[in-house]
């Protein structure tokens, strides 16, 4: 497959952009590949700078649940351009998007728009610290909540020891205010909250983890987080940046029937434009400036183009049957991958929730990050590169997920399964 133009563009990019990319995972380092530079996209397909067509299961890392260039989204963006691009002042569209999110998430009574998932989680934590007057934050190993200092923290040496910086440049003093515990370990969170609950401002969790591969909560785990945060006066934050409007119209909290105090959003609510949001209980959100004293701001928050794209997207996914149809396609793909691995005699765990699909090259059940790290990363790299050579575009990391969109047709799913069969057979020898 000719990649000359992508290679030339990458060499040029490397001279002026760190690693040649504006977000690290796009560099494809963990799978030993060079990034493809994308020229355009349409429906379930992307086309690279050399004109190669791929069936896309990254979907811009989640936002493109309708597929690329959905006519309603393009029309909404074009339409709003006649009004302008950014005013730095309130507009009607911000109210409409807020109402659409609140309508789908009963736990969200009030919401603030920002420009990324990182801003959403960072701000939700500042709010939790302000209202509880506590500093400690609990997160879970393998869960990713964006690149704010407080959340780029790895688990300490012992299970419940203070966090260690997940990146150079993060002060020890910041990292030590975050505890990172094993996901799905109820005994551990119960012990830590018993010992330190009064110091914990908030517990933040991906209710269905999508950044260590796809890892679902074991029965009772989310309920325990809800009970413990209630008992010790901590704020429960669901990071639904990925799962919100993805796994169900009401996100993971609808699937599991848990009412968090705050929820973070991103990705789909912007329909491919930069939008994040955090929202929840009114008595908490009223602390946010200018209504309250907790400061958070953003020049482009709520800008007309992003709001228009988000509104158009949510208006489409609210339609009857949208999620059922997505689920069917994803089920077909999941079964196809599992059968292909089986036929090739390769150990793989495949699962999905809604249109979020995970595939681990391991024979172990994956219930937390340590399990996920037992995966055969070389095999995943071979799978990624083999699929890419066959026109299938998945995330270049074992610790990501695949996203199916409404634009994927049966023939796309079937073509993907056929490619997986070929690639897995080659990998098995
Ligand atoms: P952004 O700041 O990238 O908009 O959102 C951060 C974030 C927060 N919470 C969850 C659960 C997320 O998955 C993310 C971002 N997801 C990654 C991929 N899994 C974005 C891709 C990238 O970093 O380039």
Tab-separated table of C-alpha atoms and ligand atoms in Angstrom:
chain	number	residue	atom	x	y	z
A	1	UNK	CA	0.000	0.000	0.000
A	2	UNK	CA	1.603	3.280	-1.127
A	3	UNK	CA	2.201	5.649	1.796
A	4	UNK	CA	4.648	8.018	0.145
A	5	UNK	CA	2.667	11.184	0.749
A	6	UNK	CA	1.998	10.268	4.387
A	7	UNK	CA	5.710	9.606	4.870
A	8	UNK	CA	6.668	12.934	3.289
A	9	UNK	CA	4.095	14.797	5.371
A	10	UNK	CA	5.271	13.024	8.525
A	11	UNK	CA	8.900	14.067	7.876
A	12	UNK	CA	7.737	17.667	7.413
A	13	UNK	CA	5.564	17.502	10.537
A	14	UNK	CA	8.445	16.152	12.630
A	15	UNK	CA	10.364	19.380	11.994
A	16	UNK	CA	7.701	21.628	13.513
A	17	UNK	CA	5.422	19.534	15.765
A	18	UNK	CA	6.663	17.355	18.667
A	19	UNK	CA	6.609	13.771	17.396
A	20	UNK	CA	4.910	15.081	14.250
A	21	UNK	CA	1.474	14.837	15.877
A	22	UNK	CA	-0.796	16.949	18.040
A	23	UNK	CA	-1.711	14.073	20.334
A	24	UNK	CA	0.734	11.278	21.226
A	25	UNK	CA	-1.330	8.162	20.517
A	26	UNK	CA	-1.704	9.252	16.861
A	27	UNK	CA	2.037	8.661	16.325
A	28	UNK	CA	1.381	4.878	16.290
A	29	UNK	CA	4.625	4.323	18.242
A	30	UNK	CA	3.355	1.403	20.318
A	31	UNK	CA	2.624	-0.635	17.174
A	32	UNK	CA	5.848	0.282	15.366
A	33	UNK	CA	4.093	2.091	12.540
A	34	UNK	CA	4.235	5.587	11.093
A	35	UNK	CA	1.007	7.597	11.193
A	36	UNK	CA	-1.171	7.884	8.117
A	37	UNK	CA	-2.013	11.457	7.207
A	38	UNK	CA	-5.721	11.629	6.473
A	39	UNK	CA	-6.954	13.603	3.494
A	40	UNK	CA	-10.710	13.255	3.951
A	41	UNK	CA	-13.449	11.059	5.367
A	42	UNK	CA	-16.991	10.109	4.480
A	43	UNK	CA	-19.453	7.882	6.332
A	44	UNK	CA	-17.502	4.870	7.696
A	45	UNK	CA	-14.467	5.528	5.514
A	46	UNK	CA	-11.328	7.606	5.721
A	47	UNK	CA	-8.963	8.282	2.830
A	48	UNK	CA	-5.281	8.929	3.453
A	49	UNK	CA	-2.940	11.330	1.672
A	50	UNK	CA	-2.090	8.597	-0.838
A	51	UNK	CA	-5.726	7.953	-1.688
A	52	UNK	CA	-5.966	4.652	0.206
A	53	UNK	CA	-9.440	3.923	1.607
A	54	UNK	CA	-9.921	2.479	5.096
A	55	UNK	CA	-12.926	1.367	7.088
A	56	UNK	CA	-12.608	3.571	10.162
A	57	UNK	CA	-13.110	2.185	13.699
A	58	UNK	CA	-11.369	5.087	15.481
A	59	UNK	CA	-14.026	7.624	14.539
A	60	UNK	CA	-11.829	10.460	15.810
A	61	UNK	CA	-11.529	8.492	19.132
A	62	UNK	CA	-15.262	8.424	19.674
A	63	UNK	CA	-17.036	11.555	18.417
A	64	UNK	CA	-18.054	10.242	14.988
A	65	UNK	CA	-20.932	8.000	16.127
A	66	UNK	CA	-22.911	9.068	13.044
A	67	UNK	CA	-19.953	8.439	10.749
A	68	UNK	CA	-18.012	11.175	8.961
A	69	UNK	CA	-19.711	14.146	7.250
A	70	UNK	CA	-23.244	13.228	8.253
A	71	UNK	CA	-25.480	15.478	6.126
A	72	UNK	CA	-27.357	16.837	9.159
A	73	UNK	CA	-24.110	17.809	10.893
A	74	UNK	CA	-22.603	19.386	7.782
A	75	UNK	CA	-25.835	21.319	7.162
A	76	UNK	CA	-25.901	22.544	10.768
A	77	UNK	CA	-22.293	23.748	10.579
A	78	UNK	CA	-22.782	25.410	7.180
A	79	UNK	CA	-25.973	27.037	8.402
A	80	UNK	CA	-24.434	28.576	11.498
A	81	UNK	CA	-21.510	29.971	9.486
A	82	UNK	CA	-23.958	32.526	8.098
A	83	UNK	CA	-24.262	33.872	11.660
A	84	UNK	CA	-20.536	33.951	12.374
A	85	UNK	CA	-17.938	31.721	14.023
A	86	UNK	CA	-17.383	32.957	17.569
A	87	UNK	CA	-18.774	35.822	19.621
A	88	UNK	CA	-17.447	35.233	23.130
A	89	UNK	CA	-20.987	35.885	24.271
A	90	UNK	CA	-23.966	33.693	25.156
A	91	UNK	CA	-25.992	32.285	22.265
A	92	UNK	CA	-29.219	30.289	21.975
A	93	UNK	CA	-27.401	27.178	20.737
A	94	UNK	CA	-25.596	26.722	24.072
A	95	UNK	CA	-28.958	26.444	25.821
A	96	UNK	CA	-30.223	23.898	23.298
A	97	UNK	CA	-27.180	21.638	23.650
A	98	UNK	CA	-27.365	21.892	27.446
A	99	UNK	CA	-31.056	20.932	27.334
A	100	UNK	CA	-30.349	17.946	25.068
A	101	UNK	CA	-27.677	16.602	27.449
A	102	UNK	CA	-29.804	17.225	30.555
A	103	UNK	CA	-32.776	15.539	28.905
A	104	UNK	CA	-30.736	12.356	28.369
A	105	UNK	CA	-28.991	12.388	31.787
A	106	UNK	CA	-31.430	12.732	34.744
A	107	UNK	CA	-28.487	13.111	37.164
A	108	UNK	CA	-27.442	16.288	35.329
A	109	UNK	CA	-29.495	19.291	36.461
A	110	UNK	CA	-27.056	21.961	35.292
A	111	UNK	CA	-24.062	21.861	32.930
A	112	UNK	CA	-21.094	23.995	31.856
A	113	UNK	CA	-19.635	23.723	28.336
A	114	UNK	CA	-15.854	23.631	27.904
A	115	UNK	CA	-13.613	22.664	24.965
A	116	UNK	CA	-12.278	19.199	25.816
A	117	UNK	CA	-12.697	16.219	28.077
A	118	UNK	CA	-9.565	17.261	29.934
A	119	UNK	CA	-11.088	20.621	30.817
A	120	UNK	CA	-14.272	18.863	31.905
A	121	UNK	CA	-12.600	16.461	34.344
A	122	UNK	CA	-10.133	19.083	35.589
A	123	UNK	CA	-12.996	21.458	36.366
A	124	UNK	CA	-15.200	18.803	37.972
A	125	UNK	CA	-12.360	17.958	40.342
A	126	UNK	CA	-11.784	21.623	41.214
A	127	UNK	CA	-15.512	21.871	41.996
A	128	UNK	CA	-15.426	18.727	44.151
A	129	UNK	CA	-12.426	20.028	46.095
A	130	UNK	CA	-14.120	23.386	46.597
A	131	UNK	CA	-17.457	22.075	47.876
A	132	UNK	CA	-15.912	19.428	50.163
A	133	UNK	CA	-12.954	21.603	51.227
A	134	UNK	CA	-10.801	18.470	50.817
A	135	UNK	CA	-7.838	17.861	48.520
A	136	UNK	CA	-7.480	14.095	47.959
A	137	UNK	CA	-8.754	12.511	44.729
A	138	UNK	CA	-9.234	8.805	44.051
A	139	UNK	CA	-8.933	7.470	40.486
A	140	UNK	CA	-8.335	3.949	39.167
A	141	UNK	CA	-5.325	2.387	37.419
A	142	UNK	CA	-5.845	2.180	33.675
A	143	UNK	CA	-8.566	4.821	33.664
A	144	UNK	CA	-7.626	7.928	31.676
A	145	UNK	CA	-9.326	11.237	32.318
A	146	UNK	CA	-7.320	13.590	30.098
A	147	UNK	CA	-3.999	15.300	30.656
A	148	UNK	CA	-4.536	17.565	33.667
A	149	UNK	CA	-1.801	17.269	36.337
A	150	UNK	CA	-4.052	15.858	39.038
A	151	UNK	CA	-5.144	13.004	36.783
A	152	UNK	CA	-1.882	12.103	35.036
A	153	UNK	CA	-0.916	10.136	38.101
A	154	UNK	CA	0.122	6.491	38.273
A	155	UNK	CA	-0.506	4.164	41.156
A	156	UNK	CA	1.981	4.485	43.980
A	157	UNK	CA	4.319	1.647	44.871
A	158	UNK	CA	1.884	0.033	47.302
A	159	UNK	CA	-1.764	-0.327	46.380
A	160	UNK	CA	-2.945	2.505	48.545
A	161	UNK	CA	0.184	4.612	48.681
A	162	UNK	CA	0.153	8.140	47.334
A	163	UNK	CA	0.252	8.652	43.585
A	164	UNK	CA	3.423	9.148	41.592
A	165	UNK	CA	3.668	11.601	38.698
A	166	UNK	CA	2.523	10.027	35.446
A	167	UNK	CA	4.648	12.502	33.521
A	168	UNK	CA	7.715	14.668	34.078
A	169	UNK	CA	6.624	18.169	35.056
A	170	UNK	CA	3.959	17.047	37.488
A	171	UNK	CA	5.061	18.055	40.997
A	172	UNK	CA	5.200	15.345	43.666
A	173	UNK	CA	3.013	17.641	45.761
A	174	UNK	CA	0.257	17.391	43.151
A	175	UNK	CA	0.628	13.666	42.520
A	176	UNK	CA	0.500	12.957	46.226
A	177	UNK	CA	-3.013	14.348	46.377
A	178	UNK	CA	-4.213	11.580	44.062
A	179	UNK	CA	-4.627	7.923	44.980
A	180	UNK	CA	-4.821	5.467	42.091
A	181	UNK	CA	-6.425	2.155	43.068
A	182	UNK	CA	-7.086	-1.079	41.147
A	183	UNK	CA	-10.278	-0.903	39.048
A	184	UNK	CA	-12.964	-3.403	40.134
A	185	UNK	CA	-11.273	-4.047	43.523
A	186	UNK	CA	-14.126	-3.467	45.956
A	187	UNK	CA	-12.193	-4.582	49.043
A	188	UNK	CA	-9.432	-2.097	48.282
A	189	UNK	CA	-11.669	0.946	47.810
A	190	UNK	CA	-13.637	-0.039	50.924
A	191	UNK	CA	-10.425	-0.252	52.976
A	192	UNK	CA	-9.046	3.022	51.654
A	193	UNK	CA	-12.286	4.900	52.240
A	194	UNK	CA	-12.536	3.458	55.756
A	195	UNK	CA	-9.019	4.752	56.467
A	196	UNK	CA	-9.095	8.038	54.547
A	197	UNK	CA	-12.697	8.692	53.474
A	198	UNK	CA	-12.967	11.988	55.376
A	199	UNK	CA	-10.036	13.341	53.340
A	200	UNK	CA	-11.373	12.316	49.916
A	201	UNK	CA	-12.852	15.172	47.849
A	202	UNK	CA	-13.982	12.904	45.041
A	203	UNK	CA	-13.843	9.528	43.392
A	204	UNK	CA	-13.546	9.787	39.604
A	205	UNK	CA	-14.105	6.730	37.431
A	206	UNK	CA	-14.724	5.708	33.854
A	207	UNK	CA	-17.893	3.686	34.632
A	208	UNK	CA	-17.015	1.463	31.690
A	209	UNK	CA	-13.271	1.725	31.139
A	210	UNK	CA	-12.157	2.360	27.563
A	211	UNK	CA	-8.533	3.412	28.051
A	212	UNK	CA	-7.056	0.095	29.126
A	213	UNK	CA	-8.976	-1.625	26.388
A	214	UNK	CA	-12.645	-2.281	27.189
A	215	UNK	CA	-13.102	-3.264	30.842
A	216	UNK	CA	-16.581	-3.410	32.343
A	217	UNK	CA	-17.320	-2.942	36.049
A	218	UNK	CA	-17.898	-6.182	37.974
A	219	UNK	CA	-21.295	-6.566	39.619
A	220	UNK	CA	-21.518	-4.203	42.568
A	221	UNK	CA	-18.390	-2.135	41.881
A	222	UNK	CA	-20.147	1.068	40.811
A	223	UNK	CA	-22.747	0.619	43.571
A	224	UNK	CA	-19.926	0.415	46.135
A	225	UNK	CA	-18.428	3.655	44.814
A	226	UNK	CA	-21.838	5.297	45.111
A	227	UNK	CA	-22.380	4.032	48.672
A	228	UNK	CA	-18.875	4.905	49.885
A	229	UNK	CA	-18.890	8.420	48.410
A	230	UNK	CA	-22.297	8.984	50.049
A	231	UNK	CA	-21.085	7.616	53.392
A	232	UNK	CA	-17.921	9.730	53.553
A	233	UNK	CA	-19.276	12.897	51.932
A	234	UNK	CA	-17.107	12.575	48.799
A	235	UNK	CA	-18.299	13.586	45.334
A	236	UNK	CA	-18.785	10.732	42.834
A	237	UNK	CA	-17.705	11.801	39.348
A	238	UNK	CA	-18.505	9.630	36.321
A	239	UNK	CA	-16.147	10.384	33.477
A	240	UNK	CA	-18.477	9.684	30.548
A	241	UNK	CA	-16.368	11.526	27.998
A	242	UNK	CA	-16.192	8.272	26.024
A	243	UNK	CA	-19.282	6.376	27.238
A	244	UNK	CA	-21.684	9.331	27.229
A	245	UNK	CA	-24.144	8.912	24.331
A	246	UNK	CA	-21.916	6.017	23.146
A	247	UNK	CA	-22.982	2.945	25.153
A	248	UNK	CA	-26.566	4.228	25.478
A	249	UNK	CA	-28.404	7.529	25.064
A	250	UNK	CA	-28.018	8.042	28.825
A	251	UNK	CA	-24.482	6.665	28.951
A	252	UNK	CA	-23.132	4.071	31.363
A	253	UNK	CA	-25.107	5.557	34.269
A	254	UNK	CA	-28.322	4.620	32.438
A	255	UNK	CA	-27.093	1.057	31.834
A	256	UNK	CA	-26.083	0.543	35.474
A	257	UNK	CA	-28.749	2.682	37.153
A	258	UNK	CA	-26.229	4.726	39.163
A	259	UNK	CA	-26.709	8.444	39.803
A	260	UNK	CA	-23.308	10.151	40.131
A	261	UNK	CA	-23.017	13.629	41.624
A	262	UNK	CA	-21.136	15.008	38.607
A	263	UNK	CA	-20.651	13.707	35.046
A	264	UNK	CA	-18.007	14.700	32.506
A	265	UNK	CA	-18.711	14.707	28.793
A	266	UNK	CA	-16.799	15.182	25.554
A	267	UNK	CA	-16.398	13.577	22.120
A	268	UNK	CA	-19.932	12.809	20.849
A	269	UNK	CA	-21.528	15.961	22.321
A	270	UNK	CA	-19.347	18.008	19.962
A	271	UNK	CA	-20.096	15.864	16.895
A	272	UNK	CA	-16.437	16.159	15.865
A	273	UNK	CA	-15.937	19.761	17.006
A	274	UNK	CA	-14.094	20.669	20.243
A	275	UNK	CA	-16.636	20.346	23.037
A	276	UNK	CA	-16.415	19.034	26.587
A	277	UNK	CA	-18.815	19.587	29.447
A	278	UNK	CA	-19.284	18.859	33.137
A	279	UNK	CA	-22.574	18.868	34.957
A	280	UNK	CA	-24.628	17.313	37.701
A	281	UNK	CA	-26.401	18.260	40.907
A	282	UNK	CA	-27.649	21.850	40.844
A	283	UNK	CA	-26.459	22.480	44.416
A	284	UNK	CA	-22.927	21.665	43.252
A	285	UNK	CA	-22.946	23.399	39.869
A	286	UNK	CA	-24.227	26.635	41.455
A	287	UNK	CA	-20.767	27.007	42.995
A	288	UNK	CA	-19.308	27.614	39.523
A	289	UNK	CA	-18.514	31.238	38.658
A	290	UNK	CA	-20.098	33.614	38.039
A	291	UNK	CA	-23.002	32.145	40.026
A	292	UNK	CA	-20.607	30.889	42.653
A	293	UNK	CA	-16.963	31.396	43.449
A	294	UNK	CA	-15.312	28.356	41.811
A	295	UNK	CA	-13.542	29.799	38.795
A	296	UNK	CA	-13.450	28.136	35.393
A	297	UNK	CA	-13.458	29.889	32.021
A	298	UNK	CA	-12.800	29.444	28.279
A	299	UNK	CA	-12.664	31.814	25.316
A	300	UNK	CA	-14.276	29.391	22.893
A	301	UNK	CA	-16.548	27.564	25.312
A	302	UNK	CA	-19.998	27.207	23.727
A	303	UNK	CA	-18.943	28.561	20.352
A	304	UNK	CA	-21.655	28.468	17.695
A	305	UNK	CA	-20.021	25.995	15.289
A	306	UNK	CA	-19.283	23.389	17.961
A	307	UNK	CA	-22.734	23.809	19.485
A	308	UNK	CA	-24.401	23.396	16.099
A	309	UNK	CA	-22.454	20.192	15.386
A	310	UNK	CA	-23.250	18.801	18.835
A	311	UNK	CA	-26.949	19.614	18.603
A	312	UNK	CA	-27.240	18.061	15.134
A	313	UNK	CA	-25.497	14.904	16.381
A	314	UNK	CA	-27.614	14.477	19.501
A	315	UNK	CA	-30.793	15.127	17.543
A	316	UNK	CA	-29.909	12.232	15.255
A	317	UNK	CA	-28.976	9.729	17.974
A	318	UNK	CA	-32.173	10.401	19.931
A	319	UNK	CA	-34.170	8.841	17.111
A	320	UNK	CA	-35.948	5.530	17.820
A	321	UNK	CA	-33.914	2.426	17.037
A	322	UNK	CA	-30.578	4.227	16.726
A	323	UNK	CA	-28.822	2.270	19.496
A	324	UNK	CA	-30.449	-1.071	18.693
A	325	UNK	CA	-29.116	-0.905	15.124
A	326	UNK	CA	-25.622	0.065	16.347
A	327	UNK	CA	-25.648	-2.786	18.864
A	328	UNK	CA	-26.515	-5.346	16.156
A	329	UNK	CA	-23.628	-4.262	13.929
A	330	UNK	CA	-21.182	-4.300	16.832
A	331	UNK	CA	-22.377	-7.717	17.984
A	332	UNK	CA	-21.751	-9.035	14.447
A	333	UNK	CA	-18.240	-7.590	14.409
A	334	UNK	CA	-17.464	-8.865	17.906
A	335	UNK	CA	-18.569	-12.398	17.040
A	336	UNK	CA	-16.630	-12.218	13.774
A	337	UNK	CA	-13.406	-11.240	15.554
A	338	UNK	CA	-13.865	-13.950	18.199
A	339	UNK	CA	-14.544	-16.657	15.594
A	340	UNK	CA	-11.555	-15.544	13.513
A	341	UNK	CA	-9.221	-15.729	16.531
A	342	UNK	CA	-10.667	-19.110	17.436
A	343	UNK	CA	-10.171	-20.438	13.907
A	344	UNK	CA	-6.572	-19.209	13.968
A	345	UNK	CA	-5.979	-20.783	17.388
A	346	UNK	CA	-5.101	-17.391	18.885
A	347	UNK	CA	-6.068	-16.495	22.485
A	348	UNK	CA	-8.258	-13.419	22.428
A	349	UNK	CA	-10.955	-11.902	24.632
A	350	UNK	CA	-13.492	-9.922	22.614
A	351	UNK	CA	-16.373	-7.953	24.081
A	352	UNK	CA	-18.526	-4.922	23.479
A	353	UNK	CA	-20.897	-2.570	25.208
A	354	UNK	CA	-23.151	-0.793	22.736
A	355	UNK	CA	-20.890	0.254	19.854
A	356	UNK	CA	-17.705	0.236	21.929
A	357	UNK	CA	-15.704	-2.942	21.175
A	358	UNK	CA	-12.635	-4.329	22.965
A	359	UNK	CA	-10.246	-7.052	21.835
A	360	UNK	CA	-7.472	-8.337	24.119
A	361	UNK	CA	-4.806	-10.797	22.968
A	362	UNK	CA	-4.744	-12.797	26.181
A	363	UNK	CA	-6.355	-15.969	27.497
A	364	UNK	CA	-7.125	-14.298	30.835
A	365	UNK	CA	-10.289	-12.526	31.860
A	366	UNK	CA	-9.487	-8.797	31.875
A	367	UNK	CA	-10.955	-7.101	34.914
A	368	UNK	CA	-8.324	-4.442	35.622
A	369	UNK	CA	-5.166	-2.825	34.253
A	370	UNK	CA	-2.835	-5.569	35.546
A	371	UNK	CA	-4.893	-8.146	33.639
A	372	UNK	CA	-4.851	-5.918	30.553
A	373	UNK	CA	-1.070	-5.748	30.756
A	374	UNK	CA	-0.861	-9.544	30.331
A	375	UNK	CA	-1.840	-9.061	26.689
A	376	UNK	CA	0.497	-10.020	23.866
A	377	UNK	CA	1.407	-6.526	22.666
A	378	UNK	CA	3.503	-7.850	19.774
A	379	UNK	CA	0.526	-9.810	18.538
A	380	UNK	CA	-1.638	-6.713	18.803
A	381	UNK	CA	0.940	-4.765	16.772
A	382	UNK	CA	0.828	-7.491	14.117
A	383	UNK	CA	-2.976	-7.366	14.134
A	384	UNK	CA	-3.008	-3.571	13.817
A	385	UNK	CA	-0.495	-3.511	10.952
A	386	UNK	CA	-2.107	-6.454	9.169
A	387	UNK	CA	-5.553	-4.871	9.302
A	388	UNK	CA	-4.138	-1.547	8.122
A	389	UNK	CA	-2.508	-3.249	5.145
A	390	UNK	CA	-5.967	-4.667	4.375
A	391	UNK	CA	-7.768	-1.321	4.549
A	392	UNK	CA	-9.044	-1.504	8.131
A	393	UNK	CA	-8.205	1.378	10.494
A	394	UNK	CA	-8.284	0.593	14.228
A	395	UNK	CA	-6.652	2.362	17.178
A	396	UNK	CA	-2.856	1.842	17.242
A	397	UNK	CA	-2.869	0.581	20.832
A	398	UNK	CA	-3.999	-2.535	22.714
A	399	UNK	CA	-5.266	-0.157	25.396
A	400	UNK	CA	-7.870	1.558	23.243
A	401	UNK	CA	-11.229	0.390	21.855
A	402	UNK	CA	-12.962	0.223	18.480
A	403	UNK	CA	-16.024	2.339	17.709
A	404	UNK	CA	-18.763	1.316	15.280
A	405	UNK	CA	-20.807	4.117	13.733
A	406	UNK	CA	-24.293	4.373	12.271
A	407	UNK	CA	-22.606	4.744	8.874
A	408	UNK	CA	-20.982	1.274	8.959
A	409	UNK	CA	-22.944	-1.011	6.690
A	410	UNK	CA	-23.124	-4.820	6.715
A	411	UNK	CA	-20.611	-4.985	3.889
A	412	UNK	CA	-18.121	-2.932	5.924
A	413	UNK	CA	-18.504	-5.292	8.887
A	414	UNK	CA	-18.157	-8.345	6.639
A	415	UNK	CA	-15.073	-6.895	4.895
A	416	UNK	CA	-13.533	-6.246	8.305
A	417	UNK	CA	-14.189	-9.778	9.500
A	418	UNK	CA	-12.675	-11.225	6.316
A	419	UNK	CA	-9.565	-9.075	6.805
A	420	UNK	CA	-9.307	-10.190	10.427
A	421	UNK	CA	-9.509	-13.835	9.370
A	422	UNK	CA	-6.636	-13.363	6.904
A	423	UNK	CA	-4.484	-11.416	9.367
A	424	UNK	CA	-5.053	-13.679	12.353
A	425	UNK	CA	-4.303	-16.754	10.224
A	426	UNK	CA	-0.991	-15.157	9.199
A	427	UNK	CA	-0.225	-14.295	12.838
A	428	UNK	CA	-0.890	-17.838	13.987
A	429	UNK	CA	1.972	-19.374	12.015
B	1	LIG	P1	-9.838	15.096	25.615
B	1	LIG	O1	-9.131	16.115	26.495
B	1	LIG	O2	-8.865	14.292	24.777
B	1	LIG	O3	-10.987	15.693	24.804
B	1	LIG	O4	-10.582	14.054	26.605
B	1	LIG	C1	-9.802	13.377	27.564
B	1	LIG	C2	-10.513	12.119	27.981
B	1	LIG	C3	-11.203	12.110	29.179
B	1	LIG	N1	-11.867	11.014	29.602
B	1	LIG	C4	-11.883	9.883	28.850
B	1	LIG	C5	-12.623	8.686	29.356
B	1	LIG	C6	-11.198	9.835	27.608
B	1	LIG	O5	-11.206	8.700	26.885
B	1	LIG	C7	-10.506	10.972	27.158
B	1	LIG	C8	-9.721	10.985	25.862
B	1	LIG	N2	-9.643	9.742	25.154
B	1	LIG	C9	-8.448	9.570	24.344
B	1	LIG	C10	-8.436	8.179	23.705
B	1	LIG	N3	-8.920	7.135	24.493
B	1	LIG	C11	-8.336	10.630	23.297
B	1	LIG	C12	-7.322	10.364	22.211
B	1	LIG	C13	-6.075	11.197	22.378
B	1	LIG	O6	-5.614	11.374	23.523
B	1	LIG	O7	-5.567	11.657	21.349
